[in-house]
């Protein structure tokens, strides 16, 4: 089961790539905690993002386990329904905005400058600002749980008027916290675009960039396009709550459905923000361990762009039952189905890259392969949900929960973990413990399927989401899901253990840590010195 | 493309202080709104943000004048500012989108149009009009009347369009090194910005005192104030930025070719101007 690592090439000294390491006009960085508070270094900020994200992953995970514990058997036993609502809401908000998005931003911070041969991000101080807004934002968000009336309890989609007329007083703080997180995302995205467009090594054209860089370029565009819309819609909520406006109140001529349109105009691109960088990571790992160049590089780029553009035209598929005109139902149904085409191109390219490759199954590859299979399952259930008349039955059932957890957990999160195992040797100079990583993988894949696969059946049988109690016929499915959730949650401790062990020691990694890895980051030593590419490397076009 | 001389700043204390100040402002705002206290915290936060911005920009200006920046850094600033303005465009797009949705769909449906007809059952006597003077529910008082676009709004439109022209004249003068002309026209632009803000203040006073246009006056008041309000805030910020540029011109900053700080301010001002034209058409005229 655990194959040996591929034979390692001797340490490469690429003198153009690693010019004079640490020196070069930098005063010694401040010591202790100040170093992390004041840093402008993309690697340190990347690590901060990743540590923050991992912390929030566990906090959001504990919220999910509260939900699963309550749903372990029918009836109300552990928590009040009011608190259950806060847990489902906070689980969603924390996982989306504080775990998945910062994890990808952390990987972008670490890897984009290394992959394009840049000395740092284009705007390093802004980079620090983007990160340090996050702890401020999410401390405020989490503190709402302790406020009178409790925290947000209206679901992570915070539909008005539930989130305006009928919400706890802490909603105002929730809105302000989300504003801070939004500012962080926008500034981070601006920085990433400026870095990619302006900081590439001489000779590297756009169509020479690794796909992780490409997918992040497009993701950053999506972020800049839709985070301000989120800011706008939560500002309207703030006004409705505190200043007596009637944006989402039909009594004054507004419309609750307006909230849903604006929210999902943000929300649908948002879900691609959480998956496009995952595509990039998988597109780096599969060629490395299949020891073949990526099949269809250009079509991967165009498919990513096509998915991003389509994401602006499909938002109302989240609202099929709200009472849209028929023509809107049809338009959004067909435009949603169209997304399967570029996504299919991607899956085809990954599979074709594997075809006749010399495949080995190290932990990054295992996670990447699981991503391809399980993300595709999530894609298919998405296609089922896209069919408007069918969605009338599926809407707000556990089938929807199953669908988006398949694309987010074995989708986005498996890709993040694949990326972490793939790049840990570059970050720490050590290979992660492969045996531990493989145990983590197999536990995770069993846990994830045990948790989420039964939800398809519960949902198709009619179990509604976000309700703390359920009818007896759903008991077996929920029992399985709850066991799976605790199993999955516990097995993530192996991940933390593996990362800590890898930071502290382990088998030394050479510059090119994986035999089949081709991108620029593998030309600098492992661990990558604090400052890399201060003199730009000369980029030699290989194969795409 | 990399030149090899890209300036990577050493560690800086401004960003983290800025995020603490922003957090203080947000927490203070929340406490003020929910518990009606905590104004000092808001003020501390705002003062902190302004101080951090001043000190951060001071560092950037001194680095720029110290010759640490190259063409590549200049392009980073250009991309950064360009995409920032795009994010602002999308912010206003949300409010314009809300306005269009309400006018095109929500209100006609409440009035009985369309195949759905459900919302029409809620208030059978409701008559769909725009501007919406009589909101569906009688508990909400609509505006008594709305502004004629051909009075103060037209004056403000002419002021902002003129200010874009005067700013361009100032910029062209800076490019050829005619700093005196630049200073004069930039002063004019700042004054026009101040005029706009004052007239908008008068209009807001009129809205509340004589027109019955308030935040509580149904969807017309809501869309009116969120669009003109955020635009007004942007004009205030833009005027402050241009005033800062004026100070820098007087202090002898900026080269004939190397003056992106000035140019970015111009971009921002033109953006604010274009938003106003959209506002004038869709909020006041149509």
PDB file of N, CA and C in Angstrom, chain A residues 26 30 37-38 40 122 124-125 128-129 132-133 136 148 172-173 176 180 190 193 197-201 204 221 224-225 228 232 235-236 239 243-247 250-253 255 257 261 324 536, chain B residues 1-2 4 6 8-13 15-16 18-19 22-23 26 30-31 34-35 56 63 69 72 75-76 79-80 83-84 86-87 90-91 95 101 116 123 136-137 140 215-216 218-219 222 230:
ATOM      1  N   UNK A  26      18.541  43.651   3.533  1.00  0.00           N
ATOM      2  CA  UNK A  26      17.465  43.509   4.498  1.00  0.00           C
ATOM      3  C   UNK A  26      18.031  43.540   5.895  1.00  0.00           C
ATOM      4  N   UNK A  30      12.577  41.655  13.013  1.00  0.00           N
ATOM      5  CA  UNK A  30      12.318  41.726  14.449  1.00  0.00           C
ATOM      6  C   UNK A  30      12.163  40.329  15.031  1.00  0.00           C
ATOM      7  N   UNK A  37       3.962  39.721  13.441  1.00  0.00           N
ATOM      8  CA  UNK A  37       3.002  40.818  13.311  1.00  0.00           C
ATOM      9  C   UNK A  37       3.403  41.784  12.213  1.00  0.00           C
ATOM     10  N   UNK A  38       4.687  41.966  12.012  1.00  0.00           N
ATOM     11  CA  UNK A  38       5.157  43.033  11.124  1.00  0.00           C
ATOM     12  C   UNK A  38       5.668  42.509   9.784  1.00  0.00           C
ATOM     13  N   UNK A  40       6.614  41.259   6.118  1.00  0.00           N
ATOM     14  CA  UNK A  40       6.151  41.538   4.757  1.00  0.00           C
ATOM     15  C   UNK A  40       6.577  40.415   3.816  1.00  0.00           C
ATOM     16  N   UNK A 122       3.674  41.434  -5.074  1.00  0.00           N
ATOM     17  CA  UNK A 122       3.882  42.764  -5.642  1.00  0.00           C
ATOM     18  C   UNK A 122       3.778  43.850  -4.587  1.00  0.00           C
ATOM     19  N   UNK A 124       3.937  43.929  -0.706  1.00  0.00           N
ATOM     20  CA  UNK A 124       4.139  43.102   0.482  1.00  0.00           C
ATOM     21  C   UNK A 124       3.482  43.658   1.747  1.00  0.00           C
ATOM     22  N   UNK A 125       3.462  44.983   1.913  1.00  0.00           N
ATOM     23  CA  UNK A 125       2.828  45.511   3.130  1.00  0.00           C
ATOM     24  C   UNK A 125       1.322  45.288   3.093  1.00  0.00           C
ATOM     25  N   UNK A 128       0.516  41.858   4.287  1.00  0.00           N
ATOM     26  CA  UNK A 128       0.443  41.727   5.741  1.00  0.00           C
ATOM     27  C   UNK A 128      -0.909  42.227   6.247  1.00  0.00           C
ATOM     28  N   UNK A 129      -1.353  43.365   5.719  1.00  0.00           N
ATOM     29  CA  UNK A 129      -2.647  43.934   6.120  1.00  0.00           C
ATOM     30  C   UNK A 129      -3.763  42.934   5.833  1.00  0.00           C
ATOM     31  N   UNK A 132      -3.701  40.167   8.547  1.00  0.00           N
ATOM     32  CA  UNK A 132      -4.019  40.501   9.939  1.00  0.00           C
ATOM     33  C   UNK A 132      -5.437  41.029  10.120  1.00  0.00           C
ATOM     34  N   UNK A 133      -6.130  41.309   9.003  1.00  0.00           N
ATOM     35  CA  UNK A 133      -7.555  41.610   9.128  1.00  0.00           C
ATOM     36  C   UNK A 133      -8.342  40.364   9.528  1.00  0.00           C
ATOM     37  N   UNK A 136      -8.811  39.588  13.297  1.00  0.00           N
ATOM     38  CA  UNK A 136      -9.717  40.605  13.831  1.00  0.00           C
ATOM     39  C   UNK A 136     -11.152  40.247  13.459  1.00  0.00           C
ATOM     40  N   UNK A 148     -25.663  38.574  23.999  1.00  0.00           N
ATOM     41  CA  UNK A 148     -27.061  38.335  24.361  1.00  0.00           C
ATOM     42  C   UNK A 148     -27.872  37.982  23.121  1.00  0.00           C
ATOM     43  N   UNK A 172     -25.707  42.646  13.716  1.00  0.00           N
ATOM     44  CA  UNK A 172     -24.940  43.820  13.293  1.00  0.00           C
ATOM     45  C   UNK A 172     -23.434  43.537  13.372  1.00  0.00           C
ATOM     46  N   UNK A 173     -23.024  42.848  14.448  1.00  0.00           N
ATOM     47  CA  UNK A 173     -21.595  42.517  14.580  1.00  0.00           C
ATOM     48  C   UNK A 173     -21.162  41.507  13.521  1.00  0.00           C
ATOM     49  N   UNK A 176     -20.535  43.438  10.381  1.00  0.00           N
ATOM     50  CA  UNK A 176     -19.286  44.202  10.415  1.00  0.00           C
ATOM     51  C   UNK A 176     -18.078  43.269  10.319  1.00  0.00           C
ATOM     52  N   UNK A 180     -15.018  43.172   7.334  1.00  0.00           N
ATOM     53  CA  UNK A 180     -13.556  43.130   7.493  1.00  0.00           C
ATOM     54  C   UNK A 180     -12.984  41.983   6.663  1.00  0.00           C
ATOM     55  N   UNK A 190      -6.314  41.663  -5.120  1.00  0.00           N
ATOM     56  CA  UNK A 190      -5.622  42.699  -5.905  1.00  0.00           C
ATOM     57  C   UNK A 190      -4.125  42.406  -5.921  1.00  0.00           C
ATOM     58  N   UNK A 193      -3.325  39.433  -8.254  1.00  0.00           N
ATOM     59  CA  UNK A 193      -3.371  39.778  -9.683  1.00  0.00           C
ATOM     60  C   UNK A 193      -2.150  40.602 -10.067  1.00  0.00           C
ATOM     61  N   UNK A 197       0.493  39.402 -12.901  1.00  0.00           N
ATOM     62  CA  UNK A 197       0.610  40.133 -14.158  1.00  0.00           C
ATOM     63  C   UNK A 197       1.939  40.865 -14.269  1.00  0.00           C
ATOM     64  N   UNK A 198       2.568  41.163 -13.157  1.00  0.00           N
ATOM     65  CA  UNK A 198       3.708  42.087 -13.198  1.00  0.00           C
ATOM     66  C   UNK A 198       5.030  41.488 -12.738  1.00  0.00           C
ATOM     67  N   UNK A 199       5.009  40.342 -12.083  1.00  0.00           N
ATOM     68  CA  UNK A 199       6.229  39.887 -11.417  1.00  0.00           C
ATOM     69  C   UNK A 199       6.815  38.611 -12.009  1.00  0.00           C
ATOM     70  N   UNK A 200       6.335  38.185 -13.174  1.00  0.00           N
ATOM     71  CA  UNK A 200       6.833  36.922 -13.711  1.00  0.00           C
ATOM     72  C   UNK A 200       8.294  37.051 -14.142  1.00  0.00           C
ATOM     73  N   UNK A 201       9.018  35.937 -14.055  1.00  0.00           N
ATOM     74  CA  UNK A 201      10.412  35.913 -14.468  1.00  0.00           C
ATOM     75  C   UNK A 201      10.508  36.260 -15.948  1.00  0.00           C
ATOM     76  N   UNK A 204       8.785  34.337 -19.092  1.00  0.00           N
ATOM     77  CA  UNK A 204       7.602  33.536 -18.792  1.00  0.00           C
ATOM     78  C   UNK A 204       6.352  34.271 -19.289  1.00  0.00           C
ATOM     79  N   UNK A 221      -9.694  37.440  -9.914  1.00  0.00           N
ATOM     80  CA  UNK A 221     -10.646  38.273 -10.649  1.00  0.00           C
ATOM     81  C   UNK A 221     -12.056  38.073 -10.095  1.00  0.00           C
ATOM     82  N   UNK A 224     -12.459  39.936  -6.773  1.00  0.00           N
ATOM     83  CA  UNK A 224     -12.600  41.387  -6.872  1.00  0.00           C
ATOM     84  C   UNK A 224     -13.966  41.738  -7.451  1.00  0.00           C
ATOM     85  N   UNK A 225     -14.508  40.844  -8.278  1.00  0.00           N
ATOM     86  CA  UNK A 225     -15.802  41.141  -8.886  1.00  0.00           C
ATOM     87  C   UNK A 225     -16.951  40.931  -7.918  1.00  0.00           C
ATOM     88  N   UNK A 228     -17.201  42.810  -3.431  1.00  0.00           N
ATOM     89  CA  UNK A 228     -17.885  44.090  -3.223  1.00  0.00           C
ATOM     90  C   UNK A 228     -19.410  43.954  -3.276  1.00  0.00           C
ATOM     91  N   UNK A 232     -22.000  45.087  -0.516  1.00  0.00           N
ATOM     92  CA  UNK A 232     -23.195  45.879  -0.777  1.00  0.00           C
ATOM     93  C   UNK A 232     -24.426  45.268  -0.138  1.00  0.00           C
ATOM     94  N   UNK A 235     -24.447  45.534   3.566  1.00  0.00           N
ATOM     95  CA  UNK A 235     -24.702  46.922   3.964  1.00  0.00           C
ATOM     96  C   UNK A 235     -26.199  47.215   3.923  1.00  0.00           C
ATOM     97  N   UNK A 236     -26.885  46.696   2.898  1.00  0.00           N
ATOM     98  CA  UNK A 236     -28.338  46.886   2.838  1.00  0.00           C
ATOM     99  C   UNK A 236     -29.017  46.225   4.037  1.00  0.00           C
ATOM    100  N   UNK A 239     -28.603  48.424   6.971  1.00  0.00           N
ATOM    101  CA  UNK A 239     -29.527  49.560   6.903  1.00  0.00           C
ATOM    102  C   UNK A 239     -30.936  49.124   7.285  1.00  0.00           C
ATOM    103  N   UNK A 243     -31.515  51.246  10.336  1.00  0.00           N
ATOM    104  CA  UNK A 243     -31.909  52.577   9.881  1.00  0.00           C
ATOM    105  C   UNK A 243     -33.283  52.603   9.230  1.00  0.00           C
ATOM    106  N   UNK A 244     -34.047  51.538   9.367  1.00  0.00           N
ATOM    107  CA  UNK A 244     -35.430  51.574   8.929  1.00  0.00           C
ATOM    108  C   UNK A 244     -35.658  51.599   7.427  1.00  0.00           C
ATOM    109  N   UNK A 245     -34.659  51.220   6.635  1.00  0.00           N
ATOM    110  CA  UNK A 245     -34.885  51.131   5.187  1.00  0.00           C
ATOM    111  C   UNK A 245     -35.711  49.892   4.875  1.00  0.00           C
ATOM    112  N   UNK A 246     -36.209  49.783   3.643  1.00  0.00           N
ATOM    113  CA  UNK A 246     -37.000  48.598   3.305  1.00  0.00           C
ATOM    114  C   UNK A 246     -36.503  47.922   2.043  1.00  0.00           C
ATOM    115  N   UNK A 247     -35.193  47.688   1.977  1.00  0.00           N
ATOM    116  CA  UNK A 247     -34.650  46.986   0.807  1.00  0.00           C
ATOM    117  C   UNK A 247     -35.276  45.611   0.657  1.00  0.00           C
ATOM    118  N   UNK A 250     -41.182  43.944   1.571  1.00  0.00           N
ATOM    119  CA  UNK A 250     -42.177  44.257   0.541  1.00  0.00           C
ATOM    120  C   UNK A 250     -43.141  45.335   1.001  1.00  0.00           C
ATOM    121  N   UNK A 251     -43.332  45.493   2.321  1.00  0.00           N
ATOM    122  CA  UNK A 251     -44.255  46.514   2.809  1.00  0.00           C
ATOM    123  C   UNK A 251     -43.830  47.899   2.356  1.00  0.00           C
ATOM    124  N   UNK A 252     -42.532  48.110   2.180  1.00  0.00           N
ATOM    125  CA  UNK A 252     -42.045  49.408   1.748  1.00  0.00           C
ATOM    126  C   UNK A 252     -41.719  49.451   0.264  1.00  0.00           C
ATOM    127  N   UNK A 253     -42.038  48.383  -0.457  1.00  0.00           N
ATOM    128  CA  UNK A 253     -41.749  48.343  -1.894  1.00  0.00           C
ATOM    129  C   UNK A 253     -40.481  47.573  -2.224  1.00  0.00           C
ATOM    130  N   UNK A 255     -38.034  43.875  -1.616  1.00  0.00           N
ATOM    131  CA  UNK A 255     -38.340  42.498  -1.964  1.00  0.00           C
ATOM    132  C   UNK A 255     -37.336  41.559  -1.289  1.00  0.00           C
ATOM    133  N   UNK A 257     -36.737  38.669  -2.128  1.00  0.00           N
ATOM    134  CA  UNK A 257     -36.051  37.929  -3.190  1.00  0.00           C
ATOM    135  C   UNK A 257     -34.870  38.723  -3.738  1.00  0.00           C
ATOM    136  N   UNK A 261     -31.176  37.344  -4.849  1.00  0.00           N
ATOM    137  CA  UNK A 261     -30.468  37.614  -6.109  1.00  0.00           C
ATOM    138  C   UNK A 261     -29.084  38.182  -5.844  1.00  0.00           C
ATOM    139  N   UNK A 324     -39.604  32.339  -9.499  1.00  0.00           N
ATOM    140  CA  UNK A 324     -39.036  33.069 -10.629  1.00  0.00           C
ATOM    141  C   UNK A 324     -39.952  32.931 -11.838  1.00  0.00           C
ATOM    142  N   UNK A 536      16.007  37.796 -10.725  1.00  0.00           N
ATOM    143  CA  UNK A 536      15.042  36.928 -11.398  1.00  0.00           C
ATOM    144  C   UNK A 536      15.723  35.773 -12.127  1.00  0.00           C
TER     145      UNK A 536
ATOM    146  N   UNK B   1       7.667  42.260 -16.378  1.00  0.00           N
ATOM    147  CA  UNK B   1       8.811  41.353 -16.233  1.00  0.00           C
ATOM    148  C   UNK B   1       9.773  41.886 -15.184  1.00  0.00           C
ATOM    149  N   UNK B   2      10.436  40.988 -14.490  1.00  0.00           N
ATOM    150  CA  UNK B   2      11.303  41.381 -13.387  1.00  0.00           C
ATOM    151  C   UNK B   2      12.538  42.104 -13.893  1.00  0.00           C
ATOM    152  N   UNK B   4      14.983  42.841 -11.462  1.00  0.00           N
ATOM    153  CA  UNK B   4      16.043  42.515 -10.518  1.00  0.00           C
ATOM    154  C   UNK B   4      16.262  43.583  -9.477  1.00  0.00           C
ATOM    155  N   UNK B   6      13.525  45.047  -7.851  1.00  0.00           N
ATOM    156  CA  UNK B   6      12.222  45.272  -7.228  1.00  0.00           C
ATOM    157  C   UNK B   6      12.397  45.503  -5.745  1.00  0.00           C
ATOM    158  N   UNK B   8      11.523  45.264  -2.146  1.00  0.00           N
ATOM    159  CA  UNK B   8      10.703  44.521  -1.187  1.00  0.00           C
ATOM    160  C   UNK B   8      10.914  45.158   0.177  1.00  0.00           C
ATOM    161  N   UNK B   9       9.888  45.836   0.720  1.00  0.00           N
ATOM    162  CA  UNK B   9      10.089  46.572   1.964  1.00  0.00           C
ATOM    163  C   UNK B   9      10.421  45.633   3.117  1.00  0.00           C
ATOM    164  N   UNK B  10      11.184  46.140   4.054  1.00  0.00           N
ATOM    165  CA  UNK B  10      11.400  45.397   5.299  1.00  0.00           C
ATOM    166  C   UNK B  10      10.094  45.418   6.086  1.00  0.00           C
ATOM    167  N   UNK B  11      10.095  44.759   7.228  1.00  0.00           N
ATOM    168  CA  UNK B  11       8.850  44.662   7.984  1.00  0.00           C
ATOM    169  C   UNK B  11       8.316  46.048   8.322  1.00  0.00           C
ATOM    170  N   UNK B  12       6.982  46.133   8.439  1.00  0.00           N
ATOM    171  CA  UNK B  12       6.341  47.427   8.687  1.00  0.00           C
ATOM    172  C   UNK B  12       5.285  47.266   9.759  1.00  0.00           C
ATOM    173  N   UNK B  13       5.151  48.291  10.607  1.00  0.00           N
ATOM    174  CA  UNK B  13       4.180  48.165  11.685  1.00  0.00           C
ATOM    175  C   UNK B  13       2.816  48.708  11.287  1.00  0.00           C
ATOM    176  N   UNK B  15       0.581  48.055   8.716  1.00  0.00           N
ATOM    177  CA  UNK B  15      -0.565  47.194   8.371  1.00  0.00           C
ATOM    178  C   UNK B  15      -1.259  46.611   9.592  1.00  0.00           C
ATOM    179  N   UNK B  16      -0.498  46.076  10.533  1.00  0.00           N
ATOM    180  CA  UNK B  16      -1.152  45.400  11.659  1.00  0.00           C
ATOM    181  C   UNK B  16      -1.842  46.422  12.553  1.00  0.00           C
ATOM    182  N   UNK B  18      -3.126  49.112  11.411  1.00  0.00           N
ATOM    183  CA  UNK B  18      -4.309  49.455  10.631  1.00  0.00           C
ATOM    184  C   UNK B  18      -5.433  48.461  10.855  1.00  0.00           C
ATOM    185  N   UNK B  19      -5.096  47.172  10.902  1.00  0.00           N
ATOM    186  CA  UNK B  19      -6.172  46.193  11.084  1.00  0.00           C
ATOM    187  C   UNK B  19      -6.746  46.294  12.496  1.00  0.00           C
ATOM    188  N   UNK B  22      -9.034  49.321  12.337  1.00  0.00           N
ATOM    189  CA  UNK B  22     -10.276  49.003  11.620  1.00  0.00           C
ATOM    190  C   UNK B  22     -11.181  48.144  12.491  1.00  0.00           C
ATOM    191  N   UNK B  23     -10.570  47.182  13.214  1.00  0.00           N
ATOM    192  CA  UNK B  23     -11.356  46.348  14.113  1.00  0.00           C
ATOM    193  C   UNK B  23     -12.015  47.189  15.194  1.00  0.00           C
ATOM    194  N   UNK B  26     -14.956  49.011  13.749  1.00  0.00           N
ATOM    195  CA  UNK B  26     -16.100  48.140  13.485  1.00  0.00           C
ATOM    196  C   UNK B  26     -16.783  47.731  14.791  1.00  0.00           C
ATOM    197  N   UNK B  30     -20.557  48.659  15.913  1.00  0.00           N
ATOM    198  CA  UNK B  30     -21.546  47.670  16.328  1.00  0.00           C
ATOM    199  C   UNK B  30     -22.135  48.007  17.689  1.00  0.00           C
ATOM    200  N   UNK B  31     -21.260  48.370  18.627  1.00  0.00           N
ATOM    201  CA  UNK B  31     -21.754  48.702  19.972  1.00  0.00           C
ATOM    202  C   UNK B  31     -22.652  49.927  19.910  1.00  0.00           C
ATOM    203  N   UNK B  34     -26.050  48.767  18.275  1.00  0.00           N
ATOM    204  CA  UNK B  34     -26.873  47.804  19.009  1.00  0.00           C
ATOM    205  C   UNK B  34     -27.178  48.306  20.412  1.00  0.00           C
ATOM    206  N   UNK B  35     -26.173  48.886  21.087  1.00  0.00           N
ATOM    207  CA  UNK B  35     -26.362  49.268  22.485  1.00  0.00           C
ATOM    208  C   UNK B  35     -26.357  50.778  22.690  1.00  0.00           C
ATOM    209  N   UNK B  56       1.652  55.333   6.690  1.00  0.00           N
ATOM    210  CA  UNK B  56       1.968  54.348   5.649  1.00  0.00           C
ATOM    211  C   UNK B  56       2.292  55.081   4.341  1.00  0.00           C
ATOM    212  N   UNK B  63      10.012  56.486   0.211  1.00  0.00           N
ATOM    213  CA  UNK B  63      10.709  55.464  -0.577  1.00  0.00           C
ATOM    214  C   UNK B  63      10.726  55.845  -2.044  1.00  0.00           C
ATOM    215  N   UNK B  69      12.084  52.930  -6.066  1.00  0.00           N
ATOM    216  CA  UNK B  69      11.120  52.249  -6.931  1.00  0.00           C
ATOM    217  C   UNK B  69      11.584  52.299  -8.377  1.00  0.00           C
ATOM    218  N   UNK B  72       8.931  48.632 -12.697  1.00  0.00           N
ATOM    219  CA  UNK B  72       8.106  47.474 -12.366  1.00  0.00           C
ATOM    220  C   UNK B  72       7.226  47.776 -11.150  1.00  0.00           C
ATOM    221  N   UNK B  75       4.334  49.727 -12.198  1.00  0.00           N
ATOM    222  CA  UNK B  75       3.255  48.907 -12.793  1.00  0.00           C
ATOM    223  C   UNK B  75       2.452  48.188 -11.712  1.00  0.00           C
ATOM    224  N   UNK B  76       3.122  47.745 -10.642  1.00  0.00           N
ATOM    225  CA  UNK B  76       2.379  47.100  -9.550  1.00  0.00           C
ATOM    226  C   UNK B  76       1.351  48.058  -8.976  1.00  0.00           C
ATOM    227  N   UNK B  79      -1.554  48.392 -11.551  1.00  0.00           N
ATOM    228  CA  UNK B  79      -2.495  47.263 -11.493  1.00  0.00           C
ATOM    229  C   UNK B  79      -3.317  47.317 -10.216  1.00  0.00           C
ATOM    230  N   UNK B  80      -2.629  47.626  -9.114  1.00  0.00           N
ATOM    231  CA  UNK B  80      -3.317  47.648  -7.820  1.00  0.00           C
ATOM    232  C   UNK B  80      -4.445  48.659  -7.823  1.00  0.00           C
ATOM    233  N   UNK B  83      -7.400  47.666 -10.286  1.00  0.00           N
ATOM    234  CA  UNK B  83      -8.306  46.625  -9.791  1.00  0.00           C
ATOM    235  C   UNK B  83      -9.072  47.094  -8.573  1.00  0.00           C
ATOM    236  N   UNK B  84      -8.463  47.993  -7.779  1.00  0.00           N
ATOM    237  CA  UNK B  84      -9.210  48.555  -6.654  1.00  0.00           C
ATOM    238  C   UNK B  84     -10.430  49.311  -7.166  1.00  0.00           C
ATOM    239  N   UNK B  86     -11.940  48.808  -9.950  1.00  0.00           N
ATOM    240  CA  UNK B  86     -12.904  47.812 -10.440  1.00  0.00           C
ATOM    241  C   UNK B  86     -13.749  47.273  -9.280  1.00  0.00           C
ATOM    242  N   UNK B  87     -13.102  47.039  -8.119  1.00  0.00           N
ATOM    243  CA  UNK B  87     -13.882  46.540  -6.977  1.00  0.00           C
ATOM    244  C   UNK B  87     -14.910  47.580  -6.545  1.00  0.00           C
ATOM    245  N   UNK B  90     -17.883  47.415  -8.788  1.00  0.00           N
ATOM    246  CA  UNK B  90     -18.788  46.314  -8.450  1.00  0.00           C
ATOM    247  C   UNK B  90     -19.597  46.620  -7.183  1.00  0.00           C
ATOM    248  N   UNK B  91     -18.993  47.386  -6.267  1.00  0.00           N
ATOM    249  CA  UNK B  91     -19.724  47.787  -5.072  1.00  0.00           C
ATOM    250  C   UNK B  91     -20.940  48.620  -5.464  1.00  0.00           C
ATOM    251  N   UNK B  95     -25.696  48.223  -5.766  1.00  0.00           N
ATOM    252  CA  UNK B  95     -26.778  49.161  -5.444  1.00  0.00           C
ATOM    253  C   UNK B  95     -27.577  49.519  -6.688  1.00  0.00           C
ATOM    254  N   UNK B 101     -33.622  46.161 -10.153  1.00  0.00           N
ATOM    255  CA  UNK B 101     -34.497  45.026  -9.840  1.00  0.00           C
ATOM    256  C   UNK B 101     -35.815  45.516  -9.261  1.00  0.00           C
ATOM    257  N   UNK B 116     -46.813  35.448 -11.884  1.00  0.00           N
ATOM    258  CA  UNK B 116     -46.800  34.902 -10.528  1.00  0.00           C
ATOM    259  C   UNK B 116     -47.973  35.432  -9.711  1.00  0.00           C
ATOM    260  N   UNK B 123     -51.193  43.270  -1.076  1.00  0.00           N
ATOM    261  CA  UNK B 123     -51.778  44.617  -0.944  1.00  0.00           C
ATOM    262  C   UNK B 123     -52.578  44.887  -2.218  1.00  0.00           C
ATOM    263  N   UNK B 136     -46.516  49.937  -0.512  1.00  0.00           N
ATOM    264  CA  UNK B 136     -47.663  49.028  -0.395  1.00  0.00           C
ATOM    265  C   UNK B 136     -48.346  49.107   0.961  1.00  0.00           C
ATOM    266  N   UNK B 137     -47.571  49.083   2.049  1.00  0.00           N
ATOM    267  CA  UNK B 137     -48.201  49.047   3.362  1.00  0.00           C
ATOM    268  C   UNK B 137     -48.337  50.466   3.911  1.00  0.00           C
ATOM    269  N   UNK B 140     -45.905  52.487   6.264  1.00  0.00           N
ATOM    270  CA  UNK B 140     -44.686  53.144   5.804  1.00  0.00           C
ATOM    271  C   UNK B 140     -45.077  54.345   4.955  1.00  0.00           C
ATOM    272  N   UNK B 215     -34.743  57.837   5.060  1.00  0.00           N
ATOM    273  CA  UNK B 215     -34.354  56.428   4.978  1.00  0.00           C
ATOM    274  C   UNK B 215     -35.563  55.520   5.188  1.00  0.00           C
ATOM    275  N   UNK B 216     -36.514  55.994   5.988  1.00  0.00           N
ATOM    276  CA  UNK B 216     -37.678  55.155   6.300  1.00  0.00           C
ATOM    277  C   UNK B 216     -38.771  55.255   5.242  1.00  0.00           C
ATOM    278  N   UNK B 218     -39.783  54.019   2.565  1.00  0.00           N
ATOM    279  CA  UNK B 218     -39.955  52.964   1.576  1.00  0.00           C
ATOM    280  C   UNK B 218     -38.728  52.787   0.704  1.00  0.00           C
ATOM    281  N   UNK B 219     -38.909  52.070  -0.393  1.00  0.00           N
ATOM    282  CA  UNK B 219     -37.764  51.684  -1.217  1.00  0.00           C
ATOM    283  C   UNK B 219     -37.175  52.874  -1.953  1.00  0.00           C
ATOM    284  N   UNK B 222     -34.745  54.395   0.448  1.00  0.00           N
ATOM    285  CA  UNK B 222     -33.633  53.471   0.684  1.00  0.00           C
ATOM    286  C   UNK B 222     -32.640  53.509  -0.474  1.00  0.00           C
ATOM    287  N   UNK B 230     -23.395  56.671  -0.579  1.00  0.00           N
ATOM    288  CA  UNK B 230     -22.062  56.108  -0.811  1.00  0.00           C
ATOM    289  C   UNK B 230     -21.306  56.918  -1.846  1.00  0.00           C
TER     290      UNK B 230
END
